[in-house]
Amino acid sequence: MTDFLCLGSGSSGNSYLLKNGNTCILIDAGIGIRTLKKTLKEYGFPLDHIDAVLITHDHADHIKAVGHLANDHNKPIYATEMVHMGINRNYCISSKLTSKHQHTVNKGQATQIGNFLVTPFEVSHDSTDCVGYKIEAEGITFCLITDCGHITAQVAQAVSEAQYLVIESNHEESMVQSGPYPAYLKSRILSNQGHLSNRQCADALVSYATPLLRHVWLCHLSEENNHPELAKKTVDQILRSNGIVVGKDFEVEVLKRKTPSGPFLLQEDHI
């Protein structure tokens, strides 16, 4: 069995935990180190039990605590070569990563980290580089897709392989268009290197989800251009209009932006 905990999901900071047996990993570390340590301890996953940190891309809300995790707590940081370079260029990283803590992963190539088989795949976003992760352990396939401008072939494949899926549902397009953001920021969000809308998220599930899929968590919701209830309602309605019934075919939940969600138990067989 595998435990999944979301520590936070949104522009204020992103971080996710997976634990299987004696292996515990973080995906992204965009939360302050003190909050990260406190939350992990409260949920029974103390920081000294973390074996590795995987990074999706080099934006501040995904890497804020990376320097502390590497240099103060001796945690190995896994990322693509370009993401490692981007991390050390980022203003929010005062404690730069050294080669001692930098472990390189390559898109499409699997890496064994304890009990987990980790395969990064390309995701379109306006960062130095960006990946999602497919993570396998004991018959479980978990995929995470965040900060994704559009559904590429690689992202579609990840959705089709997932039993448990975290996928971005960042904004309601009409809220972006009518909102107070300047034109350049609206264009960025809505571009193919920006973020997935509620509809794009739902359409991806309609087009690529298979009977393997059991549970979907909507992540990285915008505070200004979305609401949890709206995201859930939009996704549910689009799925239902295409013959997919939430709660019957698979579950859909929204991850909280600033506080933990879970932990959830990922199991190979239906209960």
mmCIF file of C-alpha atoms in Angstrom:
data_model
loop_
_atom_site.group_PDB
_atom_site.id
_atom_site.type_symbol
_atom_site.label_atom_id
_atom_site.label_comp_id
_atom_site.label_asym_id
_atom_site.label_seq_id
_atom_site.Cartn_x
_atom_site.Cartn_y
_atom_site.Cartn_z
ATOM 1 C CA MET A 1 0.000 0.000 0.000
ATOM 2 C CA THR A 2 1.102 3.564 -0.728
ATOM 3 C CA ASP A 3 0.330 6.732 1.238
ATOM 4 C CA PHE A 4 -0.243 10.007 -0.618
ATOM 5 C CA LEU A 5 -0.319 13.394 1.107
ATOM 6 C CA CYS A 6 -0.630 16.822 -0.497
ATOM 7 C CA LEU A 7 1.037 19.474 1.672
ATOM 8 C CA GLY A 8 -0.134 22.346 -0.516
ATOM 9 C CA SER A 9 -1.156 22.917 -4.128
ATOM 10 C CA GLY A 10 -1.177 26.369 -5.679
ATOM 11 C CA SER A 11 0.880 29.475 -6.308
ATOM 12 C CA SER A 12 1.582 29.788 -2.568
ATOM 13 C CA GLY A 13 3.532 26.536 -2.611
ATOM 14 C CA ASN A 14 3.364 22.994 -3.947
ATOM 15 C CA SER A 15 4.556 19.768 -2.358
ATOM 16 C CA TYR A 16 3.370 16.160 -2.433
ATOM 17 C CA LEU A 17 4.474 13.089 -0.497
ATOM 18 C CA LEU A 18 4.388 9.402 -1.392
ATOM 19 C CA LYS A 19 5.348 6.599 0.974
ATOM 20 C CA ASN A 20 5.569 2.889 0.234
ATOM 21 C CA GLY A 21 7.079 0.583 2.806
ATOM 22 C CA ASN A 22 10.305 2.154 4.003
ATOM 23 C CA THR A 23 10.621 4.548 1.045
ATOM 24 C CA CYS A 24 9.315 8.105 1.327
ATOM 25 C CA ILE A 25 9.668 10.775 -1.360
ATOM 26 C CA LEU A 26 8.585 14.356 -1.908
ATOM 27 C CA ILE A 27 7.522 15.753 -5.256
ATOM 28 C CA ASP A 28 8.325 19.481 -5.271
ATOM 29 C CA ALA A 29 9.224 21.551 -2.232
ATOM 30 C CA GLY A 30 7.649 24.952 -2.734
ATOM 31 C CA ILE A 31 6.674 25.411 0.914
ATOM 32 C CA GLY A 32 8.843 27.098 3.546
ATOM 33 C CA ILE A 33 11.136 24.655 5.311
ATOM 34 C CA ARG A 34 9.685 25.305 8.775
ATOM 35 C CA THR A 35 6.134 24.701 7.605
ATOM 36 C CA LEU A 36 7.273 21.669 5.626
ATOM 37 C CA LYS A 37 8.978 20.087 8.640
ATOM 38 C CA LYS A 38 6.073 20.882 10.970
ATOM 39 C CA THR A 39 3.422 19.481 8.623
ATOM 40 C CA LEU A 40 5.366 16.310 7.859
ATOM 41 C CA LYS A 41 5.828 15.652 11.573
ATOM 42 C CA GLU A 42 2.143 16.286 12.329
ATOM 43 C CA TYR A 43 1.112 13.708 9.724
ATOM 44 C CA GLY A 44 3.600 11.079 10.859
ATOM 45 C CA PHE A 45 6.156 11.547 8.075
ATOM 46 C CA PRO A 46 9.138 13.200 9.808
ATOM 47 C CA LEU A 47 11.660 14.926 7.572
ATOM 48 C CA ASP A 48 14.444 12.507 8.440
ATOM 49 C CA HIS A 49 12.364 9.736 6.833
ATOM 50 C CA ILE A 50 12.355 11.482 3.423
ATOM 51 C CA ASP A 51 14.639 9.585 1.052
ATOM 52 C CA ALA A 52 14.501 11.827 -2.026
ATOM 53 C CA VAL A 53 12.969 14.991 -3.463
ATOM 54 C CA LEU A 54 11.715 15.086 -7.070
ATOM 55 C CA ILE A 55 11.321 18.476 -8.756
ATOM 56 C CA THR A 56 8.960 19.179 -11.655
ATOM 57 C CA HIS A 57 10.355 22.603 -12.642
ATOM 58 C CA ASP A 58 12.248 25.613 -11.349
ATOM 59 C CA HIS A 59 9.495 28.113 -10.448
ATOM 60 C CA ALA A 60 9.656 29.410 -6.887
ATOM 61 C CA ASP A 61 6.364 27.871 -5.758
ATOM 62 C CA HIS A 62 7.857 24.424 -6.443
ATOM 63 C CA ILE A 63 11.437 24.814 -5.152
ATOM 64 C CA LYS A 64 11.394 27.220 -2.192
ATOM 65 C CA ALA A 65 12.755 24.695 0.334
ATOM 66 C CA VAL A 66 15.048 22.756 -2.005
ATOM 67 C CA GLY A 67 18.292 24.405 -0.858
ATOM 68 C CA HIS A 68 17.493 23.737 2.795
ATOM 69 C CA LEU A 69 16.498 20.132 2.102
ATOM 70 C CA ALA A 70 19.750 19.481 0.251
ATOM 71 C CA ASN A 71 22.317 21.446 2.203
ATOM 72 C CA ASP A 72 20.864 21.438 5.713
ATOM 73 C CA HIS A 73 19.221 17.996 5.684
ATOM 74 C CA ASN A 74 21.349 16.120 3.124
ATOM 75 C CA LYS A 75 18.429 15.126 0.875
ATOM 76 C CA PRO A 76 19.146 14.069 -2.716
ATOM 77 C CA ILE A 77 17.364 16.267 -5.265
ATOM 78 C CA TYR A 78 16.194 14.592 -8.483
ATOM 79 C CA ALA A 79 15.479 16.755 -11.535
ATOM 80 C CA THR A 80 16.401 17.085 -15.183
ATOM 81 C CA GLU A 81 19.745 18.725 -15.946
ATOM 82 C CA MET A 82 18.010 21.891 -17.140
ATOM 83 C CA VAL A 83 15.838 22.091 -14.030
ATOM 84 C CA HIS A 84 18.927 21.749 -11.825
ATOM 85 C CA MET A 85 20.477 24.677 -13.689
ATOM 86 C CA GLY A 86 17.270 26.678 -13.299
ATOM 87 C CA ILE A 87 17.095 25.971 -9.571
ATOM 88 C CA ASN A 88 20.549 27.424 -8.970
ATOM 89 C CA ARG A 89 19.676 30.529 -11.017
ATOM 90 C CA ASN A 90 16.444 31.166 -9.137
ATOM 91 C CA TYR A 91 16.334 34.165 -6.794
ATOM 92 C CA CYS A 92 14.562 32.185 -4.069
ATOM 93 C CA ILE A 93 17.428 29.699 -3.653
ATOM 94 C CA SER A 94 20.001 31.362 -1.412
ATOM 95 C CA SER A 95 21.673 28.043 -0.616
ATOM 96 C CA LYS A 96 22.670 26.698 -4.029
ATOM 97 C CA LEU A 97 22.776 22.996 -4.825
ATOM 98 C CA THR A 98 26.140 21.315 -5.210
ATOM 99 C CA SER A 99 26.858 18.261 -7.343
ATOM 100 C CA LYS A 100 26.729 16.155 -4.161
ATOM 101 C CA HIS A 101 22.965 16.580 -3.958
ATOM 102 C CA GLN A 102 22.110 16.850 -7.650
ATOM 103 C CA HIS A 103 20.747 13.657 -9.175
ATOM 104 C CA THR A 104 19.768 13.862 -12.833
ATOM 105 C CA VAL A 105 16.684 12.195 -14.307
ATOM 106 C CA ASN A 106 15.914 12.034 -18.008
ATOM 107 C CA LYS A 107 12.501 12.264 -19.638
ATOM 108 C CA GLY A 108 11.211 8.861 -20.665
ATOM 109 C CA GLN A 109 13.817 6.976 -18.629
ATOM 110 C CA ALA A 110 12.895 5.143 -15.420
ATOM 111 C CA THR A 111 14.914 5.577 -12.218
ATOM 112 C CA GLN A 112 14.589 3.313 -9.175
ATOM 113 C CA ILE A 113 14.353 5.176 -5.874
ATOM 114 C CA GLY A 114 13.845 2.625 -3.119
ATOM 115 C CA ASN A 115 10.457 0.992 -3.670
ATOM 116 C CA PHE A 116 9.453 3.503 -6.347
ATOM 117 C CA LEU A 117 10.108 3.325 -10.084
ATOM 118 C CA VAL A 118 10.079 6.959 -11.238
ATOM 119 C CA THR A 119 9.695 8.056 -14.865
ATOM 120 C CA PRO A 120 9.602 11.761 -15.759
ATOM 121 C CA PHE A 121 7.773 12.904 -18.880
ATOM 122 C CA GLU A 122 7.721 16.224 -20.707
ATOM 123 C CA VAL A 123 5.125 18.841 -19.775
ATOM 124 C CA SER A 124 4.631 22.148 -21.613
ATOM 125 C CA HIS A 125 5.179 25.159 -19.334
ATOM 126 C CA ASP A 126 7.106 28.437 -19.441
ATOM 127 C CA SER A 127 9.859 27.350 -17.080
ATOM 128 C CA THR A 128 13.445 26.339 -17.858
ATOM 129 C CA ASP A 129 12.156 22.791 -18.252
ATOM 130 C CA CYS A 130 9.123 20.994 -16.865
ATOM 131 C CA VAL A 131 8.184 17.395 -16.253
ATOM 132 C CA GLY A 132 5.420 15.336 -14.763
ATOM 133 C CA TYR A 133 6.132 12.077 -12.976
ATOM 134 C CA LYS A 134 4.837 8.561 -13.356
ATOM 135 C CA ILE A 135 5.583 6.663 -10.163
ATOM 136 C CA GLU A 136 5.053 2.922 -9.799
ATOM 137 C CA ALA A 137 5.169 0.692 -6.726
ATOM 138 C CA GLU A 138 3.628 -2.712 -5.949
ATOM 139 C CA GLY A 139 0.997 -2.618 -8.694
ATOM 140 C CA ILE A 140 0.164 1.079 -8.215
ATOM 141 C CA THR A 141 0.641 3.670 -10.970
ATOM 142 C CA PHE A 142 0.489 7.262 -9.749
ATOM 143 C CA CYS A 143 0.908 10.210 -12.128
ATOM 144 C CA LEU A 144 1.326 13.898 -11.343
ATOM 145 C CA ILE A 145 0.741 16.615 -13.953
ATOM 146 C CA THR A 146 1.008 20.191 -12.721
ATOM 147 C CA ASP A 147 1.758 23.537 -14.425
ATOM 148 C CA CYS A 148 0.750 22.234 -17.834
ATOM 149 C CA GLY A 149 -0.096 24.500 -20.769
ATOM 150 C CA HIS A 150 -1.787 21.905 -22.947
ATOM 151 C CA ILE A 151 -2.278 18.175 -23.364
ATOM 152 C CA THR A 152 0.642 16.742 -25.308
ATOM 153 C CA ALA A 153 1.050 13.133 -26.402
ATOM 154 C CA GLN A 154 3.243 12.473 -23.354
ATOM 155 C CA VAL A 155 0.670 13.926 -20.959
ATOM 156 C CA ALA A 156 -2.136 12.004 -22.659
ATOM 157 C CA GLN A 157 -0.167 8.784 -22.238
ATOM 158 C CA ALA A 158 0.328 9.488 -18.531
ATOM 159 C CA VAL A 159 -3.417 10.029 -18.056
ATOM 160 C CA SER A 160 -4.116 6.760 -19.861
ATOM 161 C CA GLU A 161 -1.689 4.818 -17.648
ATOM 162 C CA ALA A 162 -2.696 6.294 -14.301
ATOM 163 C CA GLN A 163 -4.646 4.520 -11.618
ATOM 164 C CA TYR A 164 -4.212 7.533 -9.355
ATOM 165 C CA LEU A 165 -3.840 10.938 -10.987
ATOM 166 C CA VAL A 166 -3.028 14.441 -9.804
ATOM 167 C CA ILE A 167 -3.794 16.858 -12.644
ATOM 168 C CA GLU A 168 -3.924 20.619 -12.930
ATOM 169 C CA SER A 169 -7.296 22.384 -13.053
ATOM 170 C CA ASN A 170 -5.926 25.871 -12.670
ATOM 171 C CA HIS A 171 -8.556 28.330 -13.863
ATOM 172 C CA GLU A 172 -11.945 29.049 -15.348
ATOM 173 C CA GLU A 173 -11.162 30.674 -18.677
ATOM 174 C CA SER A 174 -13.954 33.262 -18.456
ATOM 175 C CA MET A 175 -12.656 34.415 -15.061
ATOM 176 C CA VAL A 176 -9.195 34.988 -16.505
ATOM 177 C CA GLN A 177 -10.558 36.897 -19.508
ATOM 178 C CA SER A 178 -12.830 39.167 -17.443
ATOM 179 C CA GLY A 179 -10.490 39.508 -14.465
ATOM 180 C CA PRO A 180 -8.091 42.291 -13.426
ATOM 181 C CA TYR A 181 -4.854 40.689 -14.639
ATOM 182 C CA PRO A 182 -2.850 42.654 -17.238
ATOM 183 C CA ALA A 183 -3.087 41.428 -20.818
ATOM 184 C CA TYR A 184 0.374 39.842 -20.853
ATOM 185 C CA LEU A 185 -0.423 37.728 -17.776
ATOM 186 C CA LYS A 186 -3.785 36.640 -19.175
ATOM 187 C CA SER A 187 -2.022 35.591 -22.374
ATOM 188 C CA ARG A 188 0.575 33.667 -20.407
ATOM 189 C CA ILE A 189 -2.004 31.743 -18.373
ATOM 190 C CA LEU A 190 -4.111 30.878 -21.416
ATOM 191 C CA SER A 191 -1.184 29.971 -23.674
ATOM 192 C CA ASN A 192 0.076 26.501 -24.549
ATOM 193 C CA GLN A 193 2.893 27.079 -22.047
ATOM 194 C CA GLY A 194 0.633 28.326 -19.276
ATOM 195 C CA HIS A 195 -1.903 26.397 -17.226
ATOM 196 C CA LEU A 196 -4.772 23.969 -17.827
ATOM 197 C CA SER A 197 -8.295 25.292 -17.424
ATOM 198 C CA ASN A 198 -11.089 23.357 -15.755
ATOM 199 C CA ARG A 199 -12.441 22.427 -19.187
ATOM 200 C CA GLN A 200 -9.064 21.347 -20.548
ATOM 201 C CA CYS A 201 -8.571 19.166 -17.488
ATOM 202 C CA ALA A 202 -11.980 17.562 -17.906
ATOM 203 C CA ASP A 203 -11.495 17.078 -21.647
ATOM 204 C CA ALA A 204 -8.215 15.276 -20.960
ATOM 205 C CA LEU A 205 -10.004 12.885 -18.627
ATOM 206 C CA VAL A 206 -12.768 12.302 -21.167
ATOM 207 C CA SER A 207 -10.314 11.647 -23.977
ATOM 208 C CA TYR A 208 -7.599 9.630 -22.262
ATOM 209 C CA ALA A 209 -8.756 8.109 -18.970
ATOM 210 C CA THR A 210 -9.124 4.332 -19.040
ATOM 211 C CA PRO A 211 -10.863 1.814 -16.759
ATOM 212 C CA LEU A 212 -7.574 1.698 -14.833
ATOM 213 C CA LEU A 213 -8.284 5.122 -13.344
ATOM 214 C CA ARG A 214 -9.630 5.077 -9.783
ATOM 215 C CA HIS A 215 -9.018 8.494 -8.272
ATOM 216 C CA VAL A 216 -8.329 11.991 -9.625
ATOM 217 C CA TRP A 217 -7.164 14.965 -7.590
ATOM 218 C CA LEU A 218 -7.477 18.423 -9.140
ATOM 219 C CA CYS A 219 -4.414 20.498 -8.315
ATOM 220 C CA HIS A 220 -2.873 23.966 -8.604
ATOM 221 C CA LEU A 221 -6.154 25.899 -8.539
ATOM 222 C CA SER A 222 -5.803 29.647 -9.003
ATOM 223 C CA GLU A 223 -6.928 31.728 -6.037
ATOM 224 C CA GLU A 224 -8.017 34.591 -8.301
ATOM 225 C CA ASN A 225 -9.406 32.714 -11.309
ATOM 226 C CA ASN A 226 -11.056 29.620 -9.873
ATOM 227 C CA HIS A 227 -12.928 28.179 -6.901
ATOM 228 C CA PRO A 228 -12.768 24.596 -5.620
ATOM 229 C CA GLU A 229 -16.543 24.192 -6.009
ATOM 230 C CA LEU A 230 -16.452 25.580 -9.554
ATOM 231 C CA ALA A 231 -13.576 23.355 -10.623
ATOM 232 C CA LYS A 232 -15.255 20.257 -9.240
ATOM 233 C CA LYS A 233 -18.651 21.150 -10.723
ATOM 234 C CA THR A 234 -17.226 21.920 -14.166
ATOM 235 C CA VAL A 235 -15.202 18.716 -14.315
ATOM 236 C CA ASP A 236 -18.103 16.611 -13.005
ATOM 237 C CA GLN A 237 -20.540 18.080 -15.546
ATOM 238 C CA ILE A 238 -18.232 17.587 -18.528
ATOM 239 C CA LEU A 239 -17.483 14.029 -17.476
ATOM 240 C CA ARG A 240 -21.177 13.236 -17.003
ATOM 241 C CA SER A 241 -22.091 14.730 -20.376
ATOM 242 C CA ASN A 242 -19.638 12.234 -21.863
ATOM 243 C CA GLY A 243 -21.031 9.243 -19.988
ATOM 244 C CA ILE A 244 -18.529 9.210 -17.116
ATOM 245 C CA VAL A 245 -20.066 9.245 -13.640
ATOM 246 C CA VAL A 246 -17.894 10.584 -10.821
ATOM 247 C CA GLY A 247 -18.126 8.302 -7.816
ATOM 248 C CA LYS A 248 -18.878 5.328 -10.021
ATOM 249 C CA ASP A 249 -16.255 5.300 -12.741
ATOM 250 C CA PHE A 250 -13.649 7.072 -10.610
ATOM 251 C CA GLU A 251 -13.459 9.601 -7.784
ATOM 252 C CA VAL A 252 -12.660 13.292 -8.248
ATOM 253 C CA GLU A 253 -11.469 15.543 -5.419
ATOM 254 C CA VAL A 254 -9.934 19.014 -5.204
ATOM 255 C CA LEU A 255 -6.649 19.491 -3.374
ATOM 256 C CA LYS A 256 -6.430 22.424 -0.973
ATOM 257 C CA ARG A 257 -4.182 25.310 -1.952
ATOM 258 C CA LYS A 258 -2.561 26.289 1.351
ATOM 259 C CA THR A 259 -3.235 23.430 3.754
ATOM 260 C CA PRO A 260 -2.738 19.661 3.587
ATOM 261 C CA SER A 261 -5.117 17.257 1.854
ATOM 262 C CA GLY A 262 -5.088 13.616 2.889
ATOM 263 C CA PRO A 263 -3.361 11.377 3.602
ATOM 264 C CA PHE A 264 -4.937 9.033 1.064
ATOM 265 C CA LEU A 265 -4.299 5.317 0.802
ATOM 266 C CA LEU A 266 -3.504 4.041 -2.685
ATOM 267 C CA GLN A 267 -4.240 0.351 -3.065
ATOM 268 C CA GLU A 268 -3.753 -2.095 -5.890
ATOM 269 C CA ASP A 269 -7.213 -3.634 -5.659
ATOM 270 C CA HIS A 270 -10.631 -2.047 -5.243
ATOM 271 C CA ILE A 271 -11.987 -2.173 -1.730
#
